[in-house]
Amino acid sequence: MRKSISRQVTFQRRRSTAAFTRSAVLKLCAGDMLPDSGVFVFRALAFLFFISAGVFFWFVLFRSAHYSLYLPLPLLLPVPRAAPSSYNNNNQPATFGLILPSDPSEVGNSPPENEELRLERVLKDAAMEDHTVILTTLNEAWAAPDSVIDLFLESFRIGDHTRRFLNHLVIIALDQKAFARCLVLHTHCFTLVTEGVDFSGEAYFMTSDYLKMMWRRIDFLRSVLEMGYNFIFSDADIMWFRDPFPHFLPNADFQIACDHFLGDPYNVTNRPNGGFNYVKSNNRTIEFYKFWYSSRETYPGLHDQDVLNIIKFDPFIMNIGLEMRFLDTAHFGGLCEPSKDLNLVSTMHANCCFGLESKLHDLRIMLQDWKEYMSLPPSLKRSSEATWRVPQNCSLDALQSIQLYNSKDKYLQTG
């Protein structure tokens, strides 16, 4: 009997291609299948790949976040921080990291952030505890270096305890260049661009651009009242020398400066000037500003101040219960009727003046007069009879001649 010899045969399952591939990739990543000189290069390339992927991910996320504000990446501009003396209600510098364009055409078809939200943000940062803000408007012509806006801000700095009011001042820029200049000079800026209207140049008194600018201002101030904010509106050619609040009457809704003051703040025949007014936010003032703005259609070709001089007698004012008062030129003077005593003056307006160069000339003299007065010892200030050396280049006669010329020109065009 032959002895059978058995051989043990070992069978091994063939590995699948997928399994082999996974194994190869793992070894490759571990460097087992590369020569020593290639391991370092491969790992470096792998590291760069993952870094690039991470950067791309955050880039996409960043752009998506900012598109949600309707602002494309190229328009992200740094805004300078406020000066250390300017703080918001939380005692923190009020700064904005984005400049949001007012014109949708600047960002393609994407709409800008809601204008009311932008305005609310600026007003909230600038408001006093009682929701009062100080407002002025600015266009390119008055925003140029060493022009009206520089003198306006200087008056706050050299006035008697008026520097603090800069924290509550909002500059309303009427064009993009004025807005850019505001951001350099001041903390609280808001851009208000009117579609189809260019407010950048010097708007001469009673011209078409001047009238559009004045009525745009009235409509804007109505919106501020509707948002619950009281305001002092001040033209930028008004110099602030003292705190005006002690001279406001406590129970009035609407208080306005005068070109000519007759001695009685209740007398509606006073000649008001719309360049300076203190208005409290309530239903009466909101309805009054709506009525004032709508009256431009009743009296076409007149500016807001002339229309006010008409509607102040209207029964509508009494029907809504508006308390209107007129401010004494002893405290709120101007070149039409200068305040004669520098011990009493709060503000001075370069009104009754035609032409930017004439206005700048007299404003500079006005500031110099104030500096000389402030340099006097307290005893000499009280006994001093110091007064203004202005008007000089500004002239009421010249302004009346311009008004007469414009009236004749309108008559010839319509006659």
XYZ file of C-alpha atoms in Angstrom:
415
model
C 0.000 0.000 0.000
C 1.492 3.131 -1.156
C 1.739 5.821 1.328
C -0.126 8.833 0.066
C 1.507 12.052 0.468
C -0.820 14.943 0.969
C 0.216 18.462 0.133
C -1.314 21.251 1.903
C -2.337 23.809 -0.639
C -2.877 27.331 0.569
C -5.392 29.400 -1.288
C -5.287 33.194 -1.019
C -8.145 35.478 -2.133
C -7.102 37.889 -4.783
C -7.242 41.457 -3.540
C -9.611 43.785 -5.360
C -8.372 46.697 -7.390
C -10.139 49.152 -5.086
C -8.493 47.680 -2.021
C -5.136 47.829 -3.693
C -5.674 51.442 -4.679
C -6.624 52.492 -1.139
C -3.580 50.747 0.225
C -1.359 52.343 -2.338
C -2.662 55.808 -1.582
C -2.104 55.324 2.148
C 1.432 54.124 1.564
C 2.026 56.937 -0.846
C 0.866 59.507 1.674
C 3.060 57.885 4.280
C 5.968 58.044 1.884
C 6.487 54.268 1.764
C 6.351 54.105 -2.016
C 8.530 57.145 -2.699
C 12.251 57.377 -2.590
C 13.567 59.341 0.355
C 14.315 62.366 -1.782
C 10.663 62.640 -2.916
C 8.967 62.334 0.440
C 9.742 65.869 1.518
C 8.637 67.377 -1.797
C 5.338 65.509 -1.798
C 4.496 66.419 1.780
C 5.306 70.063 1.082
C 2.992 70.062 -1.929
C 0.247 68.404 0.103
C 0.630 71.034 2.833
C 0.368 73.875 0.289
C -2.726 72.262 -1.224
C -4.565 72.161 2.108
C -3.522 75.748 2.955
C -4.777 76.955 -0.440
C -8.087 75.161 0.066
C -8.519 76.837 3.460
C -7.744 80.312 2.093
C -10.210 79.801 -0.771
C -12.923 78.714 1.691
C -12.532 81.818 3.890
C -12.343 84.077 0.803
C -15.695 82.785 -0.418
C -17.197 83.105 3.073
C -15.890 86.685 3.419
C -17.341 87.807 0.097
C -20.682 86.200 0.862
C -20.906 88.000 4.202
C -20.286 91.367 2.644
C -22.576 90.816 -0.302
C -25.309 90.446 2.282
C -24.789 94.164 2.945
C -25.218 94.847 -0.783
C -21.705 96.142 -0.988
C -19.124 94.594 -3.320
C -15.662 93.876 -2.074
C -13.856 96.647 -4.030
C -15.974 99.308 -2.244
C -14.859 98.343 1.243
C -13.021 101.428 2.427
C -11.409 102.094 5.799
C -12.919 104.958 7.732
C -10.638 106.929 10.057
C -11.345 106.570 13.748
C -12.766 109.493 15.593
C -10.605 111.896 17.480
C -10.171 110.910 21.139
C -12.602 113.656 22.198
C -15.478 112.212 20.146
C -17.481 109.455 21.797
C -20.856 107.865 21.310
C -23.469 107.149 23.968
C -21.521 104.090 25.140
C -18.399 106.199 25.682
C -16.732 104.472 22.739
C -15.360 106.120 19.588
C -18.103 106.233 16.952
C -16.587 104.809 13.771
C -17.884 103.039 10.704
C -16.025 100.301 8.856
C -18.005 100.580 5.634
C -18.879 103.396 3.289
C -22.286 102.514 1.916
C -23.039 104.179 -1.425
C -26.283 106.065 -1.856
C -26.514 105.450 -5.597
C -27.453 101.857 -6.590
C -25.683 102.344 -9.926
C -22.388 102.263 -8.061
C -22.891 98.594 -7.184
C -24.551 97.233 -10.279
C -28.105 96.087 -9.700
C -27.746 95.460 -5.963
C -29.662 97.982 -3.808
C -27.780 99.880 -1.060
C -28.505 99.457 2.606
C -31.803 101.096 3.529
C -31.245 104.850 3.882
C -33.376 105.097 7.013
C -31.293 102.415 8.754
C -28.077 104.241 7.916
C -29.506 107.519 9.168
C -30.807 105.919 12.367
C -27.356 104.500 13.084
C -25.621 107.861 12.658
C -28.225 109.810 14.657
C -28.153 107.313 17.519
C -24.375 107.616 17.857
C -24.508 111.424 17.831
C -27.606 112.065 19.955
C -27.620 113.706 23.368
C -29.420 111.981 26.230
C -32.707 113.683 25.290
C -32.429 112.531 21.643
C -31.256 115.911 20.365
C -28.759 116.167 17.516
C -27.067 119.093 15.773
C -27.321 118.957 11.979
C -25.670 120.808 9.127
C -25.494 120.237 5.383
C -22.383 120.262 3.222
C -21.640 120.205 -0.482
C -18.363 120.045 -2.387
C -18.050 123.828 -2.737
C -18.180 124.374 1.037
C -16.144 121.235 1.801
C -12.908 122.320 0.101
C -9.865 122.770 2.397
C -9.836 126.133 4.187
C -13.425 126.732 3.134
C -16.664 127.107 5.079
C -16.655 123.711 6.842
C -13.189 124.284 8.330
C -14.264 127.644 9.771
C -17.505 126.138 11.069
C -15.667 123.386 12.986
C -13.048 125.842 14.221
C -15.755 127.978 15.817
C -16.762 125.031 18.031
C -13.164 124.566 19.115
C -12.496 128.211 20.009
C -15.959 128.988 21.406
C -16.790 129.262 25.093
C -17.424 125.608 26.130
C -18.734 124.685 22.687
C -16.200 121.985 21.752
C -18.377 119.314 23.407
C -21.137 119.935 20.860
C -18.930 118.428 18.143
C -19.769 115.045 19.680
C -23.409 115.630 18.728
C -22.924 117.211 15.304
C -23.963 115.247 12.202
C -22.738 116.556 8.842
C -25.160 115.739 6.024
C -23.123 115.502 2.818
C -25.055 116.310 -0.352
C -22.516 114.742 -2.717
C -19.807 112.072 -2.577
C -16.831 114.480 -2.463
C -18.346 116.329 0.477
C -18.890 112.961 2.183
C -15.258 111.946 1.647
C -14.086 115.280 3.089
C -16.414 114.870 6.077
C -14.871 111.505 6.894
C -11.459 113.168 7.097
C -12.653 115.994 9.353
C -15.385 114.635 11.564
C -16.922 111.634 13.307
C -20.604 111.631 12.374
C -21.220 111.832 8.606
C -24.213 110.895 6.479
C -24.480 111.017 2.695
C -27.749 112.273 1.216
C -27.654 112.100 -2.577
C -30.663 113.203 -4.616
C -31.122 111.308 -7.869
C -30.708 113.486 -10.942
C -29.547 116.566 -8.975
C -25.955 117.777 -8.597
C -25.476 119.767 -5.384
C -21.660 119.749 -5.555
C -21.099 123.256 -6.931
C -21.692 126.612 -5.308
C -25.451 127.175 -5.278
C -26.002 130.895 -5.800
C -28.879 132.492 -3.962
C -32.303 131.872 -5.589
C -30.936 129.847 -8.524
C -32.648 126.591 -9.493
C -29.997 124.474 -7.724
C -30.277 126.650 -4.619
C -34.048 126.128 -4.448
C -33.741 122.364 -4.903
C -31.124 122.198 -2.154
C -33.254 124.186 0.296
C -36.386 122.101 -0.289
C -34.437 118.840 -0.091
C -33.263 119.992 3.319
C -36.815 120.641 4.564
C -37.961 117.187 3.489
C -34.934 115.568 5.136
C -35.523 117.379 8.434
C -39.098 116.093 8.444
C -37.749 112.532 8.280
C -35.460 113.222 11.267
C -38.457 114.369 13.305
C -40.417 111.261 12.306
C -37.571 109.126 13.658
C -38.054 110.730 17.098
C -35.049 113.072 17.182
C -35.087 116.721 18.211
C -32.583 118.811 16.307
C -30.765 122.079 16.022
C -30.246 122.746 12.364
C -27.358 125.116 11.676
C -26.043 126.265 8.329
C -22.291 125.699 8.104
C -21.714 129.450 7.709
C -22.963 129.988 11.280
C -20.207 130.308 13.857
C -20.870 128.762 17.289
C -19.390 130.853 20.122
C -21.501 129.901 23.159
C -24.003 127.280 24.304
C -27.331 128.223 22.681
C -29.578 126.080 24.900
C -29.990 128.601 27.770
C -31.586 131.010 25.280
C -34.205 128.600 23.924
C -37.733 128.982 25.272
C -38.817 125.840 27.161
C -42.374 125.387 25.862
C -41.831 126.071 22.163
C -42.041 123.409 19.437
C -40.273 125.351 16.704
C -37.729 128.133 17.343
C -35.972 129.969 14.542
C -33.324 132.672 14.148
C -34.139 135.969 12.450
C -32.735 138.233 9.780
C -34.576 141.012 11.587
C -35.898 140.701 15.158
C -38.633 143.063 16.352
C -38.088 142.526 20.088
C -40.860 139.994 20.793
C -40.265 136.235 20.324
C -44.044 135.677 19.910
C -44.470 138.244 17.133
C -45.043 136.391 13.848
C -44.061 139.476 11.843
C -40.418 138.852 12.792
C -38.317 138.014 9.704
C -37.084 134.421 10.264
C -33.981 132.845 8.744
C -34.138 129.091 8.064
C -30.396 128.688 8.575
C -30.744 128.139 12.325
C -33.639 126.503 14.148
C -34.326 124.315 17.156
C -37.173 121.854 16.667
C -38.648 119.271 19.029
C -39.943 115.993 17.651
C -43.710 115.656 18.125
C -46.854 115.319 16.016
C -47.204 119.082 15.689
C -43.742 119.667 14.231
C -44.005 116.654 11.913
C -47.283 117.948 10.479
C -45.798 121.439 10.225
C -42.797 120.247 8.188
C -45.085 118.270 5.879
C -47.198 121.387 5.366
C -44.112 123.540 4.819
C -42.696 121.141 2.220
C -45.995 120.728 0.363
C -46.382 124.523 0.211
C -43.521 124.695 -2.311
C -46.116 123.665 -4.907
C -48.530 126.362 -3.771
C -45.797 129.018 -4.077
C -43.533 127.863 -6.922
C -40.242 129.685 -7.439
C -39.910 130.703 -3.761
C -37.378 129.250 -1.374
C -38.226 127.717 1.983
C -37.652 130.924 3.945
C -39.978 133.014 1.792
C -42.640 130.316 1.960
C -42.276 130.204 5.759
C -42.883 133.945 5.884
C -46.215 133.283 4.155
C -47.445 130.142 5.893
C -46.575 131.365 9.408
C -49.873 133.297 9.207
C -51.852 130.302 7.930
C -54.698 129.038 10.206
C -53.222 125.552 9.834
C -50.444 126.529 12.268
C -52.962 127.416 14.954
C -55.135 124.395 14.188
C -52.311 121.924 14.871
C -51.306 123.855 18.003
C -47.706 124.530 16.930
C -45.835 126.815 19.324
C -43.539 128.929 17.129
C -40.978 131.317 18.603
C -38.435 133.718 17.099
C -34.900 134.002 18.483
C -33.351 137.306 19.532
C -30.500 138.535 17.319
C -28.703 139.667 20.487
C -27.932 135.973 21.039
C -28.374 134.597 17.511
C -27.005 137.341 15.300
C -25.983 137.579 11.683
C -24.606 139.968 9.124
C -28.159 141.121 8.369
C -28.473 142.260 11.980
C -25.254 141.652 13.970
C -25.384 140.990 17.700
C -23.787 144.098 19.142
C -22.554 142.714 22.478
C -19.947 139.931 22.348
C -20.796 139.126 25.992
C -24.225 137.882 24.881
C -23.698 136.286 21.484
C -24.159 132.533 21.019
C -24.031 132.243 17.232
C -23.259 134.511 14.279
C -24.492 133.857 10.746
C -22.836 135.022 7.516
C -26.261 135.763 6.048
C -27.135 138.670 3.757
C -24.034 137.774 1.765
C -23.610 136.969 -1.931
C -20.694 134.873 -3.191
C -18.454 132.336 -1.466
C -15.323 134.499 -1.430
C -17.135 137.395 0.237
C -18.590 135.014 2.806
C -15.202 133.440 3.599
C -13.574 136.868 3.958
C -16.086 138.056 6.527
C -16.190 134.737 8.388
C -12.417 134.834 8.919
C -12.659 138.363 10.318
C -15.509 137.239 12.565
C -13.390 134.422 14.020
C -10.457 136.783 14.535
C -12.694 139.257 16.384
C -13.837 136.447 18.681
C -10.271 135.271 19.371
C -9.240 138.792 20.338
C -12.265 139.099 22.615
C -11.524 135.746 24.297
C -7.913 136.782 24.929
C -9.067 139.627 27.181
C -9.002 139.197 30.984
C -12.480 138.467 32.455
C -12.759 141.960 33.970
C -12.095 143.604 30.615
C -14.524 141.285 28.816
C -17.389 142.400 31.036
C -16.612 146.071 30.610
C -15.542 145.781 27.001
C -17.510 147.434 24.259
C -15.902 145.170 21.697
C -18.084 144.452 18.720
C -17.783 142.961 15.247
C -15.820 144.441 12.357
C -18.194 142.758 9.931
C -19.928 143.004 7.522
C -17.215 144.110 5.125
C -17.280 142.264 1.811
C -20.758 140.986 2.574
C -23.360 143.625 1.876
C -27.117 143.677 2.306
C -27.336 146.216 -0.528
C -25.517 143.833 -2.899
C -27.855 140.987 -1.918
C -30.924 143.143 -2.520
C -29.561 144.039 -5.965
C -29.176 140.335 -6.799
C -32.727 139.624 -5.627
C -34.043 142.502 -7.746
C -32.148 141.186 -10.794
C -33.541 137.682 -10.291
C -37.076 139.067 -9.947
C -36.733 141.023 -13.212
C -35.246 137.998 -14.959
C -38.187 135.824 -13.892
C -40.610 138.529 -15.042
C -38.977 138.675 -18.490
C -39.093 134.898 -18.816
C -42.766 134.687 -17.882
C -43.959 138.003 -19.347
